[in-house]
Structures are given as structure tokens and as C-alpha cells.
Coordinates of C-alpha atoms and ligand atoms in Angstrom, one line a residue:
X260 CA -17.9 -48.9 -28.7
X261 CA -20.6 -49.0 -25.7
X262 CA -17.9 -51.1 -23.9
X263 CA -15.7 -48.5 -24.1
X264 CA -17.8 -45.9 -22.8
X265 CA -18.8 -47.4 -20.0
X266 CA -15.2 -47.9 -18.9
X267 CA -14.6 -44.5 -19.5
X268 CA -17.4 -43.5 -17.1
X269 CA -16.3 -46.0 -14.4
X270 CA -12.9 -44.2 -14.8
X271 CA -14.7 -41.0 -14.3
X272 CA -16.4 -42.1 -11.2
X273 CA -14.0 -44.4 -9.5
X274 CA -10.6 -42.1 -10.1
X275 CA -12.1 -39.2 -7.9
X276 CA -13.1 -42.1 -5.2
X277 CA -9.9 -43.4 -5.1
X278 CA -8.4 -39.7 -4.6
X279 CA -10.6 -39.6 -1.8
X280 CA -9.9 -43.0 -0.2
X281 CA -6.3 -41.9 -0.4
X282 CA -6.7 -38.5 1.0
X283 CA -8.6 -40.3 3.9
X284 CA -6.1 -43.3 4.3
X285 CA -4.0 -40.3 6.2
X286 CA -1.3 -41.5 3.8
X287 CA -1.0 -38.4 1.8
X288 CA 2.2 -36.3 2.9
X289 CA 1.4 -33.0 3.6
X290 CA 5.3 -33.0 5.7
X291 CA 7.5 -29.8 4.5
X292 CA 10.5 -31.0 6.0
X293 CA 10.6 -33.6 3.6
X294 CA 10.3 -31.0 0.3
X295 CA 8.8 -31.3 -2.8
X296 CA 9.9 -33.8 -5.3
X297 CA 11.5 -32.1 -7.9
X298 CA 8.7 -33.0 -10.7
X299 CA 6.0 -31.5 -7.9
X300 CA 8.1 -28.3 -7.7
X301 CA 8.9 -28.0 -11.4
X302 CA 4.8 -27.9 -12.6
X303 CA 3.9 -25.7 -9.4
X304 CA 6.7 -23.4 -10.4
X305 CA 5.1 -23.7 -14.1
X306 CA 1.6 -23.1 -13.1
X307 CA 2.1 -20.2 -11.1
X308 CA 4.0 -18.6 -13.6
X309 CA 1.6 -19.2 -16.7
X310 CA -1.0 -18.0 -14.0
X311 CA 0.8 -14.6 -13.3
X312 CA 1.3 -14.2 -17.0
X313 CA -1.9 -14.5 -17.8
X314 CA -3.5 -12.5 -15.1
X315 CA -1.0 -9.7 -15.6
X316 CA -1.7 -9.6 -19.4
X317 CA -4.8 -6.4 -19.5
X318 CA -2.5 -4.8 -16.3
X319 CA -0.5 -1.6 -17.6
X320 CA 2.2 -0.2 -15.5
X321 CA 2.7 3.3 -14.8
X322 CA 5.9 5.2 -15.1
X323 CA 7.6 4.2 -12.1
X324 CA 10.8 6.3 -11.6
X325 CA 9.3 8.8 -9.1
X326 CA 11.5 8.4 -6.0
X327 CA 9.0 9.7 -3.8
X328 CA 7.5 6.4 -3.8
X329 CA 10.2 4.4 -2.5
X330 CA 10.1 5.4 1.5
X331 CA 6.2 4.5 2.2
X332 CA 6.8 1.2 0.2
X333 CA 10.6 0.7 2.0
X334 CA 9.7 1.2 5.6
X335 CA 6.1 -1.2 4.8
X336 CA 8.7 -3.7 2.8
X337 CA 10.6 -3.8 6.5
X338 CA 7.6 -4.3 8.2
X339 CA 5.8 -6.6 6.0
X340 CA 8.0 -8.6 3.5
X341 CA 11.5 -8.5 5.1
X342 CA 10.6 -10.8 8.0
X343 CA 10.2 -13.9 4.7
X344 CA 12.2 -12.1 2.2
X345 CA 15.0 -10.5 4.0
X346 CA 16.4 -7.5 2.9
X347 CA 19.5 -5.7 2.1
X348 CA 20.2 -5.0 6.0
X349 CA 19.4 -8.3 7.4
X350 CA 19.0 -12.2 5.7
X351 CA 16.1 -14.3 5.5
X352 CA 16.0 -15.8 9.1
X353 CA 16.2 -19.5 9.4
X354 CA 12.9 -20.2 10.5
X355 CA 11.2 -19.2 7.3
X356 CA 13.8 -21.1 5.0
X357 CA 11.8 -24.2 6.6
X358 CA 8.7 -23.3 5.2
X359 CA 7.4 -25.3 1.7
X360 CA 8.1 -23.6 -0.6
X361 CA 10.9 -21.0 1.0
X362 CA 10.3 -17.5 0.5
X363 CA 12.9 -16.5 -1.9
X364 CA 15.4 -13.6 -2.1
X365 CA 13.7 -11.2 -4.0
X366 CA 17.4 -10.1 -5.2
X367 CA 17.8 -12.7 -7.2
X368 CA 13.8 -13.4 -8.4
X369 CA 12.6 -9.8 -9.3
X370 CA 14.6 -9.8 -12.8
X371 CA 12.7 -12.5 -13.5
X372 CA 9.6 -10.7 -13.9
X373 CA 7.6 -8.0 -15.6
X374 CA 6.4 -5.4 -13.7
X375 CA 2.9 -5.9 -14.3
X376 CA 3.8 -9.5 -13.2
X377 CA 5.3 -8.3 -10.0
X378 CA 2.1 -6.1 -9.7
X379 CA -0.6 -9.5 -9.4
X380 CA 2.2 -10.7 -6.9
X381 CA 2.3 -8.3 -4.8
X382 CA -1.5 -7.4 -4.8
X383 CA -2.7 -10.6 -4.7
X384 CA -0.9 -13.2 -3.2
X385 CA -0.1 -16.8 -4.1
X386 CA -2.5 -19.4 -2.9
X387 CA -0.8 -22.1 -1.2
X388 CA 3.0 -20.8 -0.1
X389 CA 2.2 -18.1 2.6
X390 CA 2.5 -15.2 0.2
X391 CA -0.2 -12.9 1.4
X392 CA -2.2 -10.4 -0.4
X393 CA -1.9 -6.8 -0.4
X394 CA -4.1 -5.2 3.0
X395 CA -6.1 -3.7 1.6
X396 CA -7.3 -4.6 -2.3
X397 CA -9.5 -1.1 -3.0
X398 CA -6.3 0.9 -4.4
X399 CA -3.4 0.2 -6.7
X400 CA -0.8 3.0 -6.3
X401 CA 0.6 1.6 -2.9
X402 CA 1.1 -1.5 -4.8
X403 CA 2.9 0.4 -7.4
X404 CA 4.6 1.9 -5.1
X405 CA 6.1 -1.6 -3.2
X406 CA 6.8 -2.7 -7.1
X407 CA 9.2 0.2 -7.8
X408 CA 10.8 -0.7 -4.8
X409 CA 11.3 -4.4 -4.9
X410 CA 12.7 -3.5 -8.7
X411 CA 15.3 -1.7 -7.6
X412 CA 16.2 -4.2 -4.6
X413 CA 18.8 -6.2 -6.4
X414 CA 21.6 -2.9 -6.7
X415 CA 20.2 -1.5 -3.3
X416 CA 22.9 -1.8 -0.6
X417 CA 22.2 -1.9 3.3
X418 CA 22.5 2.2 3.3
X419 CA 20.3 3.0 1.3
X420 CA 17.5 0.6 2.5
X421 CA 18.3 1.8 6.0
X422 CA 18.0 5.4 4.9
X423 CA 15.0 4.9 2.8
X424 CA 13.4 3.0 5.2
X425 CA 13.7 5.1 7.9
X426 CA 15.7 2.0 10.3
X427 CA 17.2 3.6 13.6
X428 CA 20.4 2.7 13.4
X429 CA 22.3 1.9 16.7
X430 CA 25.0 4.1 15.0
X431 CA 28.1 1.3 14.0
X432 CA 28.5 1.8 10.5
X433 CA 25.9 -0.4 8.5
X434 CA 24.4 -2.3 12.3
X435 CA 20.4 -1.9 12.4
X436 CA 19.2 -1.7 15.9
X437 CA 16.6 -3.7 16.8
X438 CA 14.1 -1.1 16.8
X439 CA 11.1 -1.3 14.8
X440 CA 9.6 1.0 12.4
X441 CA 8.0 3.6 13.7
X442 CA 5.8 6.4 12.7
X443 CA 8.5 8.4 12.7
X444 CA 9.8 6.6 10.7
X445 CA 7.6 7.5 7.5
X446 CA 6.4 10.9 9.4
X447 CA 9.2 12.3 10.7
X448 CA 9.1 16.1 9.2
X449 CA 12.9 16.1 8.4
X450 CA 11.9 13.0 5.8
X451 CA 9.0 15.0 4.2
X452 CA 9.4 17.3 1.5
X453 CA 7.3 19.1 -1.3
X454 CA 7.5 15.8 -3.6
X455 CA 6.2 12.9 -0.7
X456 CA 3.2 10.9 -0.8
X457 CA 3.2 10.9 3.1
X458 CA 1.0 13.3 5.2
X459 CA 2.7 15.6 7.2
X460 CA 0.7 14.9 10.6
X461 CA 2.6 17.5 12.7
X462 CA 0.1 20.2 13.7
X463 CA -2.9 18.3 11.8
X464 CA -5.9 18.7 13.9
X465 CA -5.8 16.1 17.0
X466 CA -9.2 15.1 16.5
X467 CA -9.1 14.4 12.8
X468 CA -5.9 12.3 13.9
X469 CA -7.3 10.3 16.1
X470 CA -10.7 9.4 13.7
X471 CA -8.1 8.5 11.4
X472 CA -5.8 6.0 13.2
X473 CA -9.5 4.5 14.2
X474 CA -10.7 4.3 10.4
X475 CA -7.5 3.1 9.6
X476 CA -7.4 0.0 12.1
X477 CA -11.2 -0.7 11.5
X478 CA -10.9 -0.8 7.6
X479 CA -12.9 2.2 7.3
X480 CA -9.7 4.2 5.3
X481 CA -8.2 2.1 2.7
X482 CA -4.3 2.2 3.0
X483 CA -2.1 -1.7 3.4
X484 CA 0.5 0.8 4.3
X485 CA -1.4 2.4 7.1
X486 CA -3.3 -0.3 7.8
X487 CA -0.4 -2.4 8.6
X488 CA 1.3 0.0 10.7
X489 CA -1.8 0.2 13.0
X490 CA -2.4 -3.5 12.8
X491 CA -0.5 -4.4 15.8
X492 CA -1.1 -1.7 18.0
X493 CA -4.0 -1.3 21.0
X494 CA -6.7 1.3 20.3
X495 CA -6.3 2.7 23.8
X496 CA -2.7 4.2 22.6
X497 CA -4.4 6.1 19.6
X498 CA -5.4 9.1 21.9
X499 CA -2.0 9.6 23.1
X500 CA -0.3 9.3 20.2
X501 CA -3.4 12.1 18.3
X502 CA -2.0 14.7 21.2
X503 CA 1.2 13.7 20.4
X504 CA 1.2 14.8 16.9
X505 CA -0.9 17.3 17.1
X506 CA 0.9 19.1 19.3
X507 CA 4.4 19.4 17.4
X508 CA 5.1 22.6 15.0
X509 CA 5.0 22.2 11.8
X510 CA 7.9 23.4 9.5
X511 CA 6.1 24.0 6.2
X512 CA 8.1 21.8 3.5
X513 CA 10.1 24.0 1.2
X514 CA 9.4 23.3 -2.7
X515 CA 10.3 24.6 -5.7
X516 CA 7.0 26.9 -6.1
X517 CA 4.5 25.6 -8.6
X518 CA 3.3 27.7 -12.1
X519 CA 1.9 30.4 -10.4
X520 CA -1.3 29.8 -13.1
X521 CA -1.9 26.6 -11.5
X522 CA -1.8 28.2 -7.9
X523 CA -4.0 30.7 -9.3
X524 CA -6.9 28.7 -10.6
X525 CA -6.3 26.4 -7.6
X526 CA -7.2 29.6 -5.1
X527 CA -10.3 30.6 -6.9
X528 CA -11.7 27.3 -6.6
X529 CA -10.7 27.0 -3.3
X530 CA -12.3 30.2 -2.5
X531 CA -15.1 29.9 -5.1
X532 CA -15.5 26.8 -6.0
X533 CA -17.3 25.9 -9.4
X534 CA -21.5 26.3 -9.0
X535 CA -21.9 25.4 -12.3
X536 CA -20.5 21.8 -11.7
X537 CA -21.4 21.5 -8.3
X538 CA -17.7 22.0 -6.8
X539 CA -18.1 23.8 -3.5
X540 CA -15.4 25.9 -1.7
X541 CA -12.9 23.9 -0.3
X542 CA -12.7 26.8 2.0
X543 CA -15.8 26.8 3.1
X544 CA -14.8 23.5 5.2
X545 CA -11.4 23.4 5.5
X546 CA -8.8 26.2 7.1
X547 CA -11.8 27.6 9.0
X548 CA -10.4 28.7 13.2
X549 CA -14.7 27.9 14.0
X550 CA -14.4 24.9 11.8
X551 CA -15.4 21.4 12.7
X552 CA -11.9 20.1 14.5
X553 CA -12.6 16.7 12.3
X554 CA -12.2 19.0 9.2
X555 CA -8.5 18.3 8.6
X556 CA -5.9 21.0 7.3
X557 CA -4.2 21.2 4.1
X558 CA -2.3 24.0 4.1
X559 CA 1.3 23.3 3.6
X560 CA 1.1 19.1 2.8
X561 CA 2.8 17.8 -0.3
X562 CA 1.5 18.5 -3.2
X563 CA 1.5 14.9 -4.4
X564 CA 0.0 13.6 -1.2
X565 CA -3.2 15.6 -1.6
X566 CA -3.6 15.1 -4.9
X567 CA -3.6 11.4 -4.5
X568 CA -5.9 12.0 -1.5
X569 CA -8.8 14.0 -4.3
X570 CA -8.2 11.4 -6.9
X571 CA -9.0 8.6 -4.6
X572 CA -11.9 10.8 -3.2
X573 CA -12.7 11.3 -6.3
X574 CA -12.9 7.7 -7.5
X575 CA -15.3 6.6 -4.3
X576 CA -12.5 4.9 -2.8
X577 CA -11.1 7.4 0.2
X578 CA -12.9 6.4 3.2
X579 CA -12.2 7.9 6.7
X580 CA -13.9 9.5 9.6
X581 CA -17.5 9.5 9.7
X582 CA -17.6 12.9 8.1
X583 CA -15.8 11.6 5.0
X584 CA -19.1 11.3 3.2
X585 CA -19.1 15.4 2.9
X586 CA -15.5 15.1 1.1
X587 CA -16.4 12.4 -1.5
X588 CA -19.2 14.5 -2.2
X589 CA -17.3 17.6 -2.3
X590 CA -14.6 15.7 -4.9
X591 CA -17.3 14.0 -7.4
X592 CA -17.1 16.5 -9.8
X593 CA -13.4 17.8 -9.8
X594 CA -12.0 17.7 -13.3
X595 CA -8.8 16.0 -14.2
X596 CA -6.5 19.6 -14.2
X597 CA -8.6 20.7 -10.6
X598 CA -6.6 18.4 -8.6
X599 CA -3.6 19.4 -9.7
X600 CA -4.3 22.9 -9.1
X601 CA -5.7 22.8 -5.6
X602 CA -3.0 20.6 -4.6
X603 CA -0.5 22.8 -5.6
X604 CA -2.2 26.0 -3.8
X605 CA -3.2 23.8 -0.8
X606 CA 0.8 22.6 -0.5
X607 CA 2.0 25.9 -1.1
X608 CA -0.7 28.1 1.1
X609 CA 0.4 29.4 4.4
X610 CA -1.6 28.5 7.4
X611 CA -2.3 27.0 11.2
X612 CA -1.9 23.4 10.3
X613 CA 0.7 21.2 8.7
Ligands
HEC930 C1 4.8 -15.2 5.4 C2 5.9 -15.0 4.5 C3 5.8 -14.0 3.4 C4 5.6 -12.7 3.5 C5 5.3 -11.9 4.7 C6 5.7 -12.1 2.1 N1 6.0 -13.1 1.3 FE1 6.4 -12.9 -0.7 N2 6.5 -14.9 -1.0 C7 6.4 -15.8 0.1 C8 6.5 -17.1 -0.5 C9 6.4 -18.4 0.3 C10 6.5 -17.0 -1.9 C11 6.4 -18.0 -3.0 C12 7.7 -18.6 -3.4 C13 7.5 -19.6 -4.5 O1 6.6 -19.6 -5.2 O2 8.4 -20.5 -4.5 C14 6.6 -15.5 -2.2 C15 6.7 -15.0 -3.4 C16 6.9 -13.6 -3.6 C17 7.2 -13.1 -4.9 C18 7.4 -13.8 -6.2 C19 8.9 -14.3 -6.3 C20 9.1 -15.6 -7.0 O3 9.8 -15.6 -8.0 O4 8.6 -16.6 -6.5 C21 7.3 -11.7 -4.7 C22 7.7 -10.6 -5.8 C23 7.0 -11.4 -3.3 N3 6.8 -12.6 -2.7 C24 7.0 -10.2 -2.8 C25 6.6 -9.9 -1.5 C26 6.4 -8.6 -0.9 C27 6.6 -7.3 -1.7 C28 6.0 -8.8 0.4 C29 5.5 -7.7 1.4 C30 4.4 -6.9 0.9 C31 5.9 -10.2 0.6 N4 6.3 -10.9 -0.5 C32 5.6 -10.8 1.8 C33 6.4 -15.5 1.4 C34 6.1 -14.3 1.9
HEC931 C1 5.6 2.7 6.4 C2 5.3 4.1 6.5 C3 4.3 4.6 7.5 C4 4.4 4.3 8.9 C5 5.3 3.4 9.7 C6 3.3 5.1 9.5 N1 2.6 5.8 8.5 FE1 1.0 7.0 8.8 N2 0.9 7.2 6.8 C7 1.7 6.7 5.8 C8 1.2 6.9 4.5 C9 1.8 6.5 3.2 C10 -0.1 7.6 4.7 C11 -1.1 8.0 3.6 C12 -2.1 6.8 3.6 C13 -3.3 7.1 2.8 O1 -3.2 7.3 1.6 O2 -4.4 7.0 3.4 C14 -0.2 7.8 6.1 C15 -1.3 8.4 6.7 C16 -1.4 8.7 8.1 C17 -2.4 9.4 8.7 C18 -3.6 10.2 8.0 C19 -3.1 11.6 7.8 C20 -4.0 12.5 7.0 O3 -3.6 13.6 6.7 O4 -5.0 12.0 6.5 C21 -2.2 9.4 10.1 C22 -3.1 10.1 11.1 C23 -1.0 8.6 10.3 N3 -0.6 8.2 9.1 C24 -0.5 8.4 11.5 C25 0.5 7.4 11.8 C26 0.9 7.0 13.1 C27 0.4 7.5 14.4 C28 1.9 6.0 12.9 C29 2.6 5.2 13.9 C30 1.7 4.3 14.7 C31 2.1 5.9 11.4 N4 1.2 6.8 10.8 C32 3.0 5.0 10.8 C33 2.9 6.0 6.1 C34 3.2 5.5 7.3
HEC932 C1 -18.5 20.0 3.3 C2 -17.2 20.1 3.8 C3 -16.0 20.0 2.8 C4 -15.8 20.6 1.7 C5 -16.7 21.6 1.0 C6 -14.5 20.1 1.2 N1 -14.0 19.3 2.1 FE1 -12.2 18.3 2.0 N2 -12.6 17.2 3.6 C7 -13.7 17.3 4.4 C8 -13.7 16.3 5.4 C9 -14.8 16.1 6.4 C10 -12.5 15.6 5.2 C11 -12.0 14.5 6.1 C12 -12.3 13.2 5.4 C13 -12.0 12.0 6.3 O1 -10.9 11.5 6.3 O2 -12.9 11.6 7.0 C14 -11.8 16.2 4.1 C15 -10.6 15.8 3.6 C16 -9.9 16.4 2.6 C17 -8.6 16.0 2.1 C18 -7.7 14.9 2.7 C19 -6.8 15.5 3.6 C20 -5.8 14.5 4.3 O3 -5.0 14.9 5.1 O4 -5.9 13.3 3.9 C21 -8.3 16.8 1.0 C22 -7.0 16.7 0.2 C23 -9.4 17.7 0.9 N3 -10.4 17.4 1.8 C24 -9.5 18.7 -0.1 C25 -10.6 19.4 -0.4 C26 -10.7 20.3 -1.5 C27 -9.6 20.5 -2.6 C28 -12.0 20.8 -1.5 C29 -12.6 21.7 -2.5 C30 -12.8 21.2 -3.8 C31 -12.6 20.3 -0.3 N4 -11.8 19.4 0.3 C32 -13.9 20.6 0.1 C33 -14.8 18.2 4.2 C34 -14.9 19.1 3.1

């Protein structure tokens, strides 16, 4: 019995070594032109699926039919995923089909999982392959956003990706040109209506604009989508492109009006706010003409954009310009139904801004 034990705790000591000596011997092959073998592949395969399933088990997914999600995820899909994953327009290129393991075509993968599987993909990456994580890990509904769109990736045909994406086309029927995403891309008024969760930034203060581009590229706002769009760009351009948009009219989005009872209590807090619960006047801030220019107008953005914008205030995570303390403190006590009412008077209230 003794005997026993001590081999068992020589195997304990000496198997690690030998790893080691192994690892060291520089004879370990760490080459991914030569593959995997097919018995390394099969139980990496296996792992990371038992480790998706069990991380996705306590996630719940939201309805996610709402096609107003599908442009911010589709033009940050082009941007971010397509140049592994391909995409309806354009293949995988043949440099990444080289890497161990290949990114695959989401086409044929996505059935394969749930979408609270697709969810811990997506947000968090998979160790080892070159899968990155999601930007930026404080908020889920851009995440839900890129899963609705990978899901419906297998029917979608170059068109629609183009369209949805907002691709320039060099104008032959179904030919990308090689132009990039661009802001306008996702901001381009004519793309906005009542129902997007993208800012109209047409007519938004220049000021505010610009502290937003710089909160944006220094982490301070919380947005992979944004945060990825200003990754790659110089800080010196962000002036330029602030006057830019600030300077272009805004066409207010037509909407089907909301319940005018919703509007309703959505004015007199805006006008009143709530004392009793400590909700200020939103007006007492925003839509002033002697306001602070860093204040930013809401009048006339999409409902569903500024709702998002008070829930996330709301929940501590909405960072921003270095007044953005004021707004999370202005948002702490909103009630579930407030948001929806002040975004629906906001989006449907005329005024000088977007
Ligand atoms: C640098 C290349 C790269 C980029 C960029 C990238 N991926 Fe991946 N992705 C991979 C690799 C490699 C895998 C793992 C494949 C494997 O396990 O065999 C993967 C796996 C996945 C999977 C799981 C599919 C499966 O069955 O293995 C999904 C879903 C996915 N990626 C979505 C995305 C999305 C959405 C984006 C953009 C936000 C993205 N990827 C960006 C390389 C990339
Ligand atoms: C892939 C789509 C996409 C692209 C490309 C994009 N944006 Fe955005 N932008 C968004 C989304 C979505 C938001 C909302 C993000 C959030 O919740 O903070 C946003 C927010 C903004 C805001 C904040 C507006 C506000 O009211 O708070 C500014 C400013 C902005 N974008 C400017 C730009 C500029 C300038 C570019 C080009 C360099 C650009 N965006 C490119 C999708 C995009
Ligand atoms: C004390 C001043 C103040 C008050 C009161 C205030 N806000 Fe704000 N609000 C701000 C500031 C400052 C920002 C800009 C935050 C940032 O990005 O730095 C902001 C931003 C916002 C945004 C985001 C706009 C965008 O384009 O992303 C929304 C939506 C908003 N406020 C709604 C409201 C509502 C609704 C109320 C009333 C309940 C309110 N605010 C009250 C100062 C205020």
C-alpha cells in the first residue's frame, strides 16, 4: 500500500517536470501550417462547446426581432467580423483561412447554436483562436444587437447586407466598392427614422460632439460599436468632423406619433420634473438657447435611442463628457414607465437640434 503511494506521488511530481523539459526541449509544435491532428481538434472543439453551454446556461435572451437593431450591428459586423468571417458581399480572404483554427463561415456555424450561446461568443471571445471579445464589456444590448444579426446571416443575400450595412456601392449590380464604412454610413439622416437606436448627430451641439468622439476613443463612453469606429482614427480629425456635423440641418424623423398620454406625462416631467423623487427638469438643462453647449439636444432623436441612452444612465453605465456626472444623477431615480415617456416627448418635440 505505501509502495503504491509513493509512486503515485513521484507520478505527481515527475509528470509536470517532464511537461516542462519537453516544453523547453523546443520540440513542442506550436506550427499552424501543419494543423491540428484530428483527435487535438475533436476535444478542443468539445471543450469549447461544453464551455459555451455552460456559461450560457443563467443568460436569457431577449426578443430579438426588432429590425432596428440590425444596421448598427451590420455596418460594425463589416468593420469588425467580416475581415475573418466574410460576409454575404465578400468571402473570407485567404490570409485568414491560414490561421489555426480558421475562422469559420458564420453561415454555416450559427444554426448550430443557441442564442444565448452565440451571446458568450460574441461578448467574450474564445481564448486561444483569435476570436476577440466584445469592445467594450459594460453593456449587453449592442451584443444583442450583433446576435440578431449573425442569426439571420445564413438567408441574407449580398443586397441586403449591403443595404443594411450602409456599403457604398460602386454602382454595378451587387460590386462593393472598396470604400470603408463610414459615419455616414450608420448616421446618414436618410437611414434614421423614428424606430433607430442611432443618434441623429446632424445639428447636435458641435461641442457636445466633439467631447463625445473624445470619450468615446478614450473609453470614457461605453459603446464596442462606437468605440470601434473611432478606434482607428487620429484625434486631431475629431474637430473637423464635430463642425462638420454640427453644421448640417436636421430633418426631424417622421414617426407614427406616440399615445398622446405618454407624451403627456413625458412633457410634465420634462418641464416639472418629480421633487418628490428627486427627478429634476430635464428642461432645466437641456433645450436651453443660454445653455451649456456640452448640454446635448434631444428634441427630435428616436425614441428608442434615448431611451436606451436613460436606461443605461440610469443603470451607472452611460459615461461621456466630463459633465456626464450631472445626467447619471439626473436619471437615478426615473421609474421604469418615465423613460418611455420622456423618450417619446423628447423624439417627438420640435426644436433647434437634431
Ligand atoms: C481575428 C479574426 C476574428 C475576428 C475579427 C472575429 N472572429 Fe469570430 N472567430 C474567429 C475564430 C478563429 C473563431 C473560432 C473558430 C473555432 O473555434 O474553430 C471564431 C468563432 C466565432 C464564432 C463561433 C463559431 C463557431 O462555431 O466556431 C462566432 C459566432 C463568431 N466568431 C462571431 C464573430 C463576430 C460577431 C465577430 C465580430 C464582432 C467576430 N467573430 C470577429 C476569428 C475572428
Ligand atoms: C457601425 C455604425 C456606426 C458608425 C460607423 C459610426 N457610428 Fe456613431 N454611433 C453609432 C451608434 C450605435 C451610436 C450610439 C452609441 C451609444 O449608445 O453610445 C453612435 C453614437 C455617436 C455619437 C454620440 C451622439 C450622441 O447623441 O450622444 C457621435 C458623436 C457619433 N456617433 C459620431 C460618429 C462619427 C463622427 C462617426 C465616423 C467617424 C461615427 N459616429 C461612426 C453608430 C455608428
Ligand atoms: C443638471 C443638468 C441635466 C439635467 C437636469 C438633465 N440632463 Fe440629460 N444630460 C445632461 C448632460 C450634461 C448630458 C451629456 C452627458 C454626456 O454624454 O456627457 C445629458 C445627456 C442626456 C441624454 C443623452 C443624449 C444623447 O444624445 O446621447 C439624454 C437622453 C438625456 N440627457 C435626457 C434627460 C432627461 C430625460 C432628463 C430629465 C429627467 C435630463 N436629461 C435631465 C445634463 C442634464
Amino acid at each position: 500500500m505505501t509502495i503504491r503511494w509513493k509512486h503515485l506521488i513521484i507520478l505527481i511530481i515527475v509528470l509536470p517536470l517532464l511537461g516542462l523539459a519537453f516544453a523547453w526541449s523546443g520540440m513542442m509544435g506550436i506550427r499552424a501550417s501543419t494543423g491540428h491532428w484530428g483527435v487535438t481538434d475533436w476535444f478542443l472543439h468539445w471543450a469549447m462547446r461544453n464551455s459555451v453551454g455552460t456559461a450560457a446556461l443563467g443568460v436569457e435572451a431577449p426578443p430579438l426581432d426588432d429590425p432596428a437593431r440590425l444596421p448598427p450591428a451590420a455596418g460594425h459586423y463589416e468593420t469588425g467580423c467580416a475581415i475573418c468571417h466574410g460576409s454575404p458581399a465578400s468571402p473570407r480572404p485567404d490570409s485568414v483561412l491560414a490561421m489555426l483554427p480558421p475562422p469559420p463561415d458564420l453561415k454555416q456555424v450559427v444554426p448550430q447554436w443557441t442564442d444565448a450561446e452565440l451571446f458568450e461568443i460574441v461578448k467574450h471571445g474564445v481564448r486561444y483562436t483569435g476570436m476577440p471579445a466584445w469592445p467594450s464589456q459594460a453593456r449587453d444590448d449592442e451584443v444583442w444587437g450583433m446576435v440578431a444579426f449573425i442569426r439571420r446571416l445564413p438567408e441574407m443575400d449580398a443586397r441586403t447586407y449591403i443595404q443594411l450595412s450602409g456599403l457604398r456601392t460602386s454602382g454595378m449590380a451587387g460590386a462593393v466598392s472598396p470604400l470603408p464604412i463610414t459615419c455616414e454610413s450608420c448616421h446618414a439622416q436618410n437611414r434614421l427614422d423614428g424606430k433607430s437606436v442611432i443618434p441623429n448627430i446632424a445639428g447636435q451641439s458641435e461641442a457636445y460632439l466633439l467631447e463625445s468622439l473624445k470619450a468615446y476613443a478614450e473609453g470614457r463612453r461605453q459603446s464596442g460599436v462606437m468605440q470601434l469606429a473611432v478606434s482607428a482614427m487620429d484625434p486631431a480629425t475629431f474637430p473637423e468632423l464635430a463642425r462638420h456635423f454640427a453644421s448640417q440641418a436636421s430633418q426631424q424623423s417622421a414617426d407614427d406619433a406616440a399615445a398622446s398620454e405618454l407624451v403627456e406625462k413625458g412633457r410634465i416631467l420634462a418641464e416639472t420634473g418629480r421633487p418628490a423623487d428627486k427627478v429634476p427638469a430635464c428642461l432645466s438643462c437641456h433645450e436651453k438657447a443660454d445653455g451649456n453647449p456640452v448640454y446635448p439636444h434631444l428634441s427630435g432623436q428616436p425614441a428608442p435611442y434615448l431611451e436606451r441612452q436613460l436606461h443605461l444612465f440610469r443603470g451607472g453605465t452611460r459615461g461621456g463628457t466630463s459633465y456626464s456626472h450631472l445626467m447619471v444623477e439626473a436619471a437615478k431615480y426615473l421609474k421604469e414607465g418615465d423613460m418611455a415617456a420622456l423618450a417619446a416627448y423628447f423624439a417627438g418635440r420640435k426644436g433647434s437640434g437634431p
